[in-house]
Amino acid sequence: MYIPYGKQTIEQDDIDAVVEVLQSDYLTTGPKPLEFEQVVAEYVGAKYAVAVANGTAALHLACMAAGIKEGDEVITTPITFAASANCVLYCGATPVFADICKDTYNIDVESIKAKITPRTKAIIPVHFTGQPCDMEPILALAKEHKLMVIEDGAHSLGASYQGKRIGSIGDMTTFSFHPVKHITTCEGGMITTNNKALYEKLLLLRSHGITREPSKLMKQEGPWYYEQQDLGYNYRISDVQCALGISQLKKLHTFVAKRRAIAKRYDEAFASVDNIVTPKQLPAGESSYHLYVIQVKNHDRRKVFEALREKGIGVNVHYIPVYQHPYYQQNGYESVICKEAEQLYEHMISLPIYPLLTEEEQEYVIQTVKELVQ
Ligand SMILES: *Cc1c(COP(=O)(O)O)cnc(C)c1O
């Protein structure tokens, strides 16, 4: 038996949806990306959505659309996947790391405040594990300093903050459809926004900066004519992938309900265990639980981790503080310290959580963890 920390749910109707597109005329640049964009936009409550090749491409395009360039600074959290900061480097700008809140593990608004300089152009809050960041003070701070807010929502499809779904709140929100995330397109991503100008910029940049839209062309040379008006990329997603995404989105509600039920059982099981700390949830947020992270106290985390792996439990650690990676250490981040992030990193372990995890498997995880931390 091996229980992974995360896993996709693919059923026959998902397979049928994919096969149908494979047998159609359009494998890519057909009708499915737009259909997928429309259902996701409607689900999160945003006006616009742009589907792209993966979550990292979504972050890169969002930074480009926000006008992030050389000399700019963008504030994000160190407790995230490297892509949340790498997207800033892609634009020639500088990621600046703010510390996290001790209890929720999300970016701390006070620390953001302390890191703002005249060069700061944007904030990238990450809704870590699926728990929404406290967006109200973050948005207020952004407004005061005229900063763009690009939310990295890779963990938080299906989560909400003050009754609004993640994806409808900041200037732009990015999602990932990697198989460990809430729904999958194998590889895939999306940006949602309520801003029409950003939406049009994202569409242009997704496909080389090229437009064929007659009303947007500077000249009219003939029916073949198109223009490259900016330097974009090929960050398109295929119709095959979007068909899978559309099929998966129909089940998101059930997937999130299962994840919440699993999280609740972990919460209850560990509530009275001395050497385990579980994350505190903000009353304003409703997590969609991409991850379930515990902290192991008074024990060697590495020993506990290795023992869990030996017992067939595919635990993981999310995340190594981004600035501690050799690339960052060698490129100007060697003296960065985020105390709370480093403290959390020393103790954290991600436990299995995904819709197909059975109660029996979860019980085994709970019992095994309890025995090891006694
Ligand atoms: C998964 C993830 C990404 C990147 O998504 P990909 O689709 O793998 O490129 C970005 N940020 C966070 C927080 C993620 O977990």
Coordinates of C-alpha atoms and ligand atoms in Angstrom, one line a residue:
M1 CA 0.0 0.0 0.0
Y2 CA 1.2 3.5 -0.8
I3 CA -0.9 6.5 -0.1
P4 CA 0.3 9.6 -2.0
Y5 CA -0.2 13.2 -0.6
G6 CA -2.3 14.1 -3.6
K7 CA -3.9 12.5 -6.6
Q8 CA -6.3 13.3 -9.5
T9 CA -9.8 11.8 -9.9
I10 CA -10.4 10.7 -13.5
E11 CA -13.7 9.0 -14.4
Q12 CA -15.2 7.6 -17.5
D13 CA -17.1 10.8 -18.4
D14 CA -13.7 12.7 -18.3
I15 CA -12.2 10.1 -20.7
D16 CA -15.2 10.3 -23.0
A17 CA -15.0 14.1 -23.2
V18 CA -11.3 13.9 -24.2
V19 CA -11.9 11.2 -26.8
E20 CA -14.7 13.2 -28.3
V21 CA -12.3 16.1 -29.0
L22 CA -9.6 13.8 -30.2
Q23 CA -12.0 12.7 -32.9
S24 CA -13.1 16.2 -33.8
D25 CA -11.5 18.7 -36.3
Y26 CA -9.8 20.9 -33.7
L27 CA -7.1 19.6 -31.3
T28 CA -6.1 23.1 -30.4
T29 CA -7.3 26.7 -31.2
G30 CA -10.8 25.3 -31.5
P31 CA -13.9 26.1 -29.4
K32 CA -13.0 24.3 -26.1
P33 CA -10.7 26.9 -24.5
L34 CA -13.3 29.6 -24.7
E35 CA -15.9 27.2 -23.3
F36 CA -13.6 26.3 -20.4
E37 CA -12.9 30.0 -19.8
Q38 CA -16.6 30.8 -19.6
V39 CA -17.4 28.0 -17.1
V40 CA -14.5 28.8 -14.9
A41 CA -15.3 32.6 -15.0
E42 CA -18.9 31.9 -14.1
Y43 CA -17.9 29.5 -11.3
V44 CA -15.5 32.0 -9.6
G45 CA -17.7 35.0 -10.4
A46 CA -15.2 36.9 -12.6
K47 CA -16.1 38.7 -15.8
Y48 CA -13.2 37.3 -17.9
A49 CA -10.9 34.3 -17.9
V50 CA -7.9 33.3 -20.1
A51 CA -6.9 29.6 -20.3
V52 CA -3.2 29.0 -20.7
A53 CA -0.6 26.2 -20.9
N54 CA 0.0 25.9 -17.1
G55 CA -0.2 27.8 -13.8
T56 CA 3.3 29.2 -14.2
A57 CA 2.5 30.6 -17.6
A58 CA -0.6 32.1 -16.0
L59 CA 1.6 33.9 -13.4
H60 CA 4.0 35.1 -16.1
L61 CA 1.3 36.5 -18.3
A62 CA -0.4 38.2 -15.3
C63 CA 2.9 39.9 -14.3
M64 CA 3.4 41.0 -18.0
A65 CA -0.2 42.3 -18.2
A66 CA 0.4 44.2 -15.0
G67 CA 3.3 45.9 -16.6
I68 CA 6.0 44.5 -14.3
K69 CA 9.4 45.3 -15.7
E70 CA 13.1 45.7 -14.9
G71 CA 13.6 47.9 -11.8
D72 CA 10.2 47.0 -10.3
E73 CA 9.7 45.1 -7.1
V74 CA 6.9 42.6 -6.4
I75 CA 6.1 41.3 -2.9
T76 CA 5.2 37.7 -2.3
T77 CA 5.5 34.9 0.3
P78 CA 8.4 32.5 0.7
I79 CA 6.1 29.7 1.7
T80 CA 5.0 28.8 -1.9
F81 CA 6.0 27.0 -5.0
A82 CA 8.9 28.8 -6.7
A83 CA 6.7 29.8 -9.6
S84 CA 5.0 32.5 -7.5
A85 CA 8.4 34.4 -7.4
N86 CA 10.0 33.2 -10.6
C87 CA 7.3 34.9 -12.6
V88 CA 8.6 38.2 -11.3
L89 CA 12.2 37.3 -12.4
Y90 CA 10.9 36.4 -15.9
C91 CA 9.9 40.1 -16.2
G92 CA 13.3 41.3 -15.1
A93 CA 11.9 42.6 -11.9
T94 CA 12.8 41.7 -8.2
P95 CA 10.7 39.4 -6.0
V96 CA 10.7 40.7 -2.4
F97 CA 9.7 38.2 0.3
A98 CA 7.3 39.2 3.2
D99 CA 7.0 37.0 6.2
I100 CA 4.0 34.8 7.0
C101 CA 1.4 34.8 9.8
K102 CA 2.4 32.4 12.5
D103 CA -1.1 30.8 12.7
T104 CA -2.5 30.7 9.2
Y105 CA 0.9 30.4 7.3
N106 CA -0.4 33.0 4.8
I107 CA 1.4 36.2 3.9
D108 CA 1.4 38.8 6.8
V109 CA 0.0 42.2 5.8
E110 CA 2.2 43.9 8.4
S111 CA 5.3 42.4 6.8
I112 CA 4.1 43.4 3.3
K113 CA 3.7 47.0 4.6
A114 CA 7.3 47.0 5.9
K115 CA 8.6 45.8 2.5
I116 CA 6.9 48.4 0.3
T117 CA 9.3 50.8 -1.4
P118 CA 8.8 53.4 -4.2
R119 CA 9.7 50.6 -6.6
T120 CA 7.0 48.2 -5.5
K121 CA 4.5 47.6 -8.3
A122 CA 2.4 44.6 -7.2
I123 CA 1.7 42.1 -4.5
I124 CA 1.3 38.3 -5.2
P125 CA -0.6 36.8 -2.2
V126 CA -0.7 33.0 -2.3
H127 CA -3.8 31.3 -0.8
F128 CA -1.5 28.7 0.7
T129 CA -3.1 25.2 1.1
G130 CA -6.4 26.6 -0.1
Q131 CA -7.0 29.0 2.8
P132 CA -7.7 32.5 1.6
C133 CA -5.3 35.2 2.6
D134 CA -6.8 38.1 4.6
M135 CA -7.6 40.1 1.4
E136 CA -9.4 43.1 2.9
P137 CA -6.3 44.7 4.5
I138 CA -4.1 43.6 1.5
L139 CA -6.5 45.3 -1.0
A140 CA -6.6 48.4 1.2
L141 CA -2.8 48.6 1.3
A142 CA -2.6 48.0 -2.5
K143 CA -5.1 50.8 -3.1
E144 CA -3.1 53.2 -0.8
H145 CA 0.1 52.5 -2.7
K146 CA -1.4 52.0 -6.1
L147 CA -0.2 48.4 -6.4
M148 CA -1.6 45.6 -8.5
V149 CA -2.8 42.5 -6.7
I150 CA -2.2 39.2 -8.5
E151 CA -3.5 36.4 -6.4
D152 CA -1.8 33.0 -6.9
G153 CA -4.9 30.8 -6.6
A154 CA -3.2 27.5 -7.5
H155 CA -4.3 26.0 -4.2
S156 CA -7.6 27.7 -3.8
L157 CA -10.1 26.9 -6.6
G158 CA -13.4 26.5 -4.8
A159 CA -12.3 28.6 -1.8
S160 CA -14.0 31.8 -0.8
Y161 CA -13.3 34.9 1.2
Q162 CA -16.1 37.0 2.8
G163 CA -18.6 35.0 0.7
K164 CA -16.8 35.7 -2.6
R165 CA -15.0 32.9 -4.5
I166 CA -11.2 33.2 -5.0
G167 CA -10.8 34.4 -8.6
S168 CA -13.2 37.3 -8.3
I169 CA -11.4 39.5 -5.8
G170 CA -8.0 41.0 -6.8
D171 CA -6.9 42.5 -10.2
M172 CA -6.1 39.1 -11.5
T173 CA -6.1 35.6 -10.0
T174 CA -4.1 32.6 -11.5
F175 CA -5.0 28.9 -11.2
S176 CA -3.2 25.7 -12.0
F177 CA -4.7 22.5 -13.3
H178 CA -1.8 20.2 -12.6
P179 CA -3.0 16.7 -11.5
V180 CA -2.4 17.4 -7.8
K181 CA -4.6 20.5 -7.8
H182 CA -8.4 20.6 -7.4
I183 CA -9.2 19.8 -11.0
T184 CA -6.9 18.8 -13.8
T185 CA -6.2 19.3 -17.5
C186 CA -2.9 17.3 -17.1
E187 CA -1.0 20.6 -17.5
G188 CA -3.0 23.8 -17.6
G189 CA -3.7 27.1 -16.0
M190 CA -6.0 30.1 -16.1
I191 CA -6.1 33.8 -15.2
T192 CA -9.4 35.4 -14.1
T193 CA -10.0 39.1 -14.0
N194 CA -12.8 41.7 -13.9
N195 CA -10.7 44.2 -15.9
K196 CA -11.3 44.3 -19.6
A197 CA -8.0 46.0 -20.5
L198 CA -6.1 43.3 -18.6
Y199 CA -8.2 40.6 -20.3
E200 CA -7.4 41.9 -23.8
K201 CA -3.7 42.2 -22.9
L202 CA -3.6 38.6 -21.6
L203 CA -5.3 37.3 -24.8
L204 CA -2.7 39.1 -26.9
L205 CA 0.3 37.9 -24.9
R206 CA -0.9 34.3 -24.8
S207 CA -0.4 33.9 -28.5
H208 CA 2.9 35.8 -29.5
G209 CA 1.4 39.3 -29.1
I210 CA -0.4 38.6 -32.4
T211 CA -3.9 39.8 -33.2
R212 CA -6.2 39.2 -36.2
E213 CA -9.0 41.2 -34.8
P214 CA -10.0 43.7 -37.6
S215 CA -10.8 46.5 -35.2
K216 CA -7.4 46.3 -33.6
L217 CA -5.2 46.2 -36.7
M218 CA -3.2 49.3 -37.6
K219 CA -3.4 48.5 -41.4
Q220 CA -5.7 46.4 -43.6
E221 CA -3.6 44.6 -46.2
G222 CA -5.9 41.7 -47.0
P223 CA -7.8 38.7 -45.6
W224 CA -4.5 37.0 -44.6
Y225 CA -3.3 39.9 -42.6
Y226 CA -2.4 39.9 -38.9
E227 CA -0.1 41.9 -36.7
Q228 CA 2.3 41.2 -33.9
Q229 CA 1.8 44.2 -31.7
D230 CA 3.7 43.0 -28.6
L231 CA 6.2 40.4 -27.6
G232 CA 4.1 37.4 -26.4
Y233 CA 4.5 33.7 -26.1
N234 CA 2.9 30.5 -27.2
Y235 CA 1.2 29.8 -23.9
R236 CA -2.0 28.3 -25.4
I237 CA -3.8 25.3 -24.0
S238 CA -5.2 22.6 -26.3
D239 CA -8.9 21.8 -26.9
V240 CA -8.2 18.2 -25.6
Q241 CA -7.0 19.6 -22.3
C242 CA -9.9 22.0 -22.0
A243 CA -12.4 19.3 -22.7
L244 CA -11.0 17.5 -19.7
G245 CA -11.1 20.7 -17.6
I246 CA -14.8 21.3 -18.5
S247 CA -15.7 17.8 -17.5
Q248 CA -13.7 18.1 -14.2
L249 CA -15.2 21.4 -13.3
K250 CA -18.6 19.8 -13.1
K251 CA -17.3 17.7 -10.2
L252 CA -15.4 20.5 -8.4
H253 CA -18.2 20.9 -5.9
T254 CA -17.9 17.2 -4.8
F255 CA -14.1 17.3 -4.9
V256 CA -14.0 20.3 -2.5
A257 CA -16.6 18.7 -0.2
K258 CA -14.5 15.6 0.1
R259 CA -11.4 17.6 0.8
R260 CA -13.2 19.6 3.5
A261 CA -14.5 16.4 5.1
I262 CA -11.0 14.9 5.2
A263 CA -9.6 18.1 6.7
K264 CA -12.3 18.1 9.3
R265 CA -11.4 14.6 10.3
Y266 CA -7.7 15.5 10.6
D267 CA -8.6 18.6 12.6
E268 CA -10.6 16.6 15.1
A269 CA -8.1 13.7 15.3
F270 CA -5.2 16.0 16.1
A271 CA -7.0 18.6 18.2
S272 CA -5.9 17.0 21.4
V273 CA -2.5 15.7 20.3
D274 CA 0.2 17.5 22.2
N275 CA 3.0 17.5 19.7
I276 CA 1.0 18.4 16.6
V277 CA -0.1 21.9 15.6
T278 CA -2.8 22.3 12.9
P279 CA -3.3 25.5 11.0
K280 CA -5.7 28.1 12.3
Q281 CA -8.5 29.2 9.8
L282 CA -9.6 32.8 9.4
P283 CA -13.3 33.2 10.1
A284 CA -13.7 35.2 6.8
G285 CA -12.2 32.4 4.7
E286 CA -13.5 29.0 3.6
S287 CA -10.6 26.8 2.5
S288 CA -10.8 24.4 -0.4
Y289 CA -7.9 22.4 1.1
H290 CA -5.4 21.6 -1.6
L291 CA -3.0 20.6 1.2
Y292 CA -3.3 19.6 4.8
V293 CA -0.2 20.8 6.7
I294 CA 0.7 19.8 10.3
Q295 CA 3.6 20.9 12.4
V296 CA 5.4 18.3 14.4
K297 CA 6.8 19.7 17.7
N298 CA 9.3 18.2 20.1
H299 CA 10.4 15.6 17.6
D300 CA 12.9 15.5 14.7
R301 CA 10.7 16.3 11.7
R302 CA 13.0 14.4 9.4
K303 CA 12.7 11.2 11.5
V304 CA 8.9 11.5 11.6
F305 CA 8.8 12.2 7.8
E306 CA 11.1 9.2 7.0
A307 CA 9.1 6.9 9.2
L308 CA 5.9 7.9 7.5
R309 CA 7.4 7.3 4.1
E310 CA 8.6 3.9 5.3
K311 CA 5.1 3.0 6.4
G312 CA 3.7 3.8 2.9
I313 CA 2.5 7.3 3.5
G314 CA 3.5 9.7 0.8
V315 CA 4.0 12.7 3.0
N316 CA 5.7 15.8 1.6
V317 CA 6.9 19.2 2.6
H318 CA 5.3 22.3 1.2
Y319 CA 7.5 24.4 1.0
I320 CA 11.2 25.1 1.2
P321 CA 11.2 29.0 1.7
V322 CA 11.8 30.1 -1.9
Y323 CA 14.7 32.4 -1.1
Q324 CA 16.6 29.4 0.4
H325 CA 17.0 27.7 -3.0
P326 CA 20.5 27.9 -4.4
Y327 CA 19.4 30.0 -7.4
Y328 CA 18.1 32.7 -5.1
Q329 CA 21.0 32.4 -2.6
Q330 CA 23.4 33.0 -5.5
N331 CA 21.4 35.9 -6.9
G332 CA 21.1 38.4 -4.0
Y333 CA 18.9 36.7 -1.4
E334 CA 21.6 35.3 0.9
S335 CA 20.8 37.6 3.7
V336 CA 17.0 37.4 3.6
I337 CA 15.4 36.1 6.7
C338 CA 11.7 35.5 7.2
K339 CA 11.6 34.2 10.8
E340 CA 8.1 32.7 10.8
A341 CA 8.5 31.1 7.4
E342 CA 11.7 29.4 8.5
Q343 CA 10.2 28.3 11.8
L344 CA 7.3 26.7 10.0
Y345 CA 9.6 25.1 7.4
E346 CA 11.5 23.3 10.2
H347 CA 8.3 21.6 11.5
M348 CA 5.9 21.1 8.6
I349 CA 4.7 17.9 7.0
S350 CA 1.9 17.7 4.3
L351 CA -0.5 14.8 4.9
P352 CA -2.4 12.9 2.2
I353 CA -5.6 14.8 1.1
Y354 CA -7.5 14.1 -2.2
P355 CA -11.1 13.1 -3.0
L356 CA -10.3 9.4 -3.5
L357 CA -8.6 9.0 -0.1
T358 CA -10.7 6.5 1.8
E359 CA -11.7 6.8 5.5
E360 CA -9.8 3.7 6.1
E361 CA -6.6 5.1 4.6
Q362 CA -7.0 8.3 6.5
E363 CA -7.5 6.4 9.7
Y364 CA -4.2 4.6 9.0
V365 CA -2.5 8.0 8.4
I366 CA -3.9 9.4 11.7
Q367 CA -2.9 6.4 13.8
T368 CA 0.6 6.3 12.3
V369 CA 1.2 10.0 12.9
K370 CA -0.1 9.8 16.4
E371 CA 2.2 6.8 17.3
L372 CA 5.2 8.6 15.9
V373 CA 4.8 11.8 17.8
Q374 CA 3.8 10.4 21.2
Ligands
LIG1 C1 1.1 24.4 -8.8 C2 1.5 25.8 -8.4 C3 1.9 26.7 -9.4 C4 2.3 26.4 -10.8 O1 1.4 25.7 -11.5 P1 1.9 24.8 -12.7 O2 0.6 24.5 -13.4 O3 2.6 23.6 -12.2 O4 2.8 25.6 -13.6 C5 2.1 28.0 -8.9 N1 1.9 28.4 -7.7 C6 1.6 27.5 -6.7 C7 1.4 28.0 -5.3 C8 1.4 26.2 -7.1 O5 1.1 25.3 -6.1

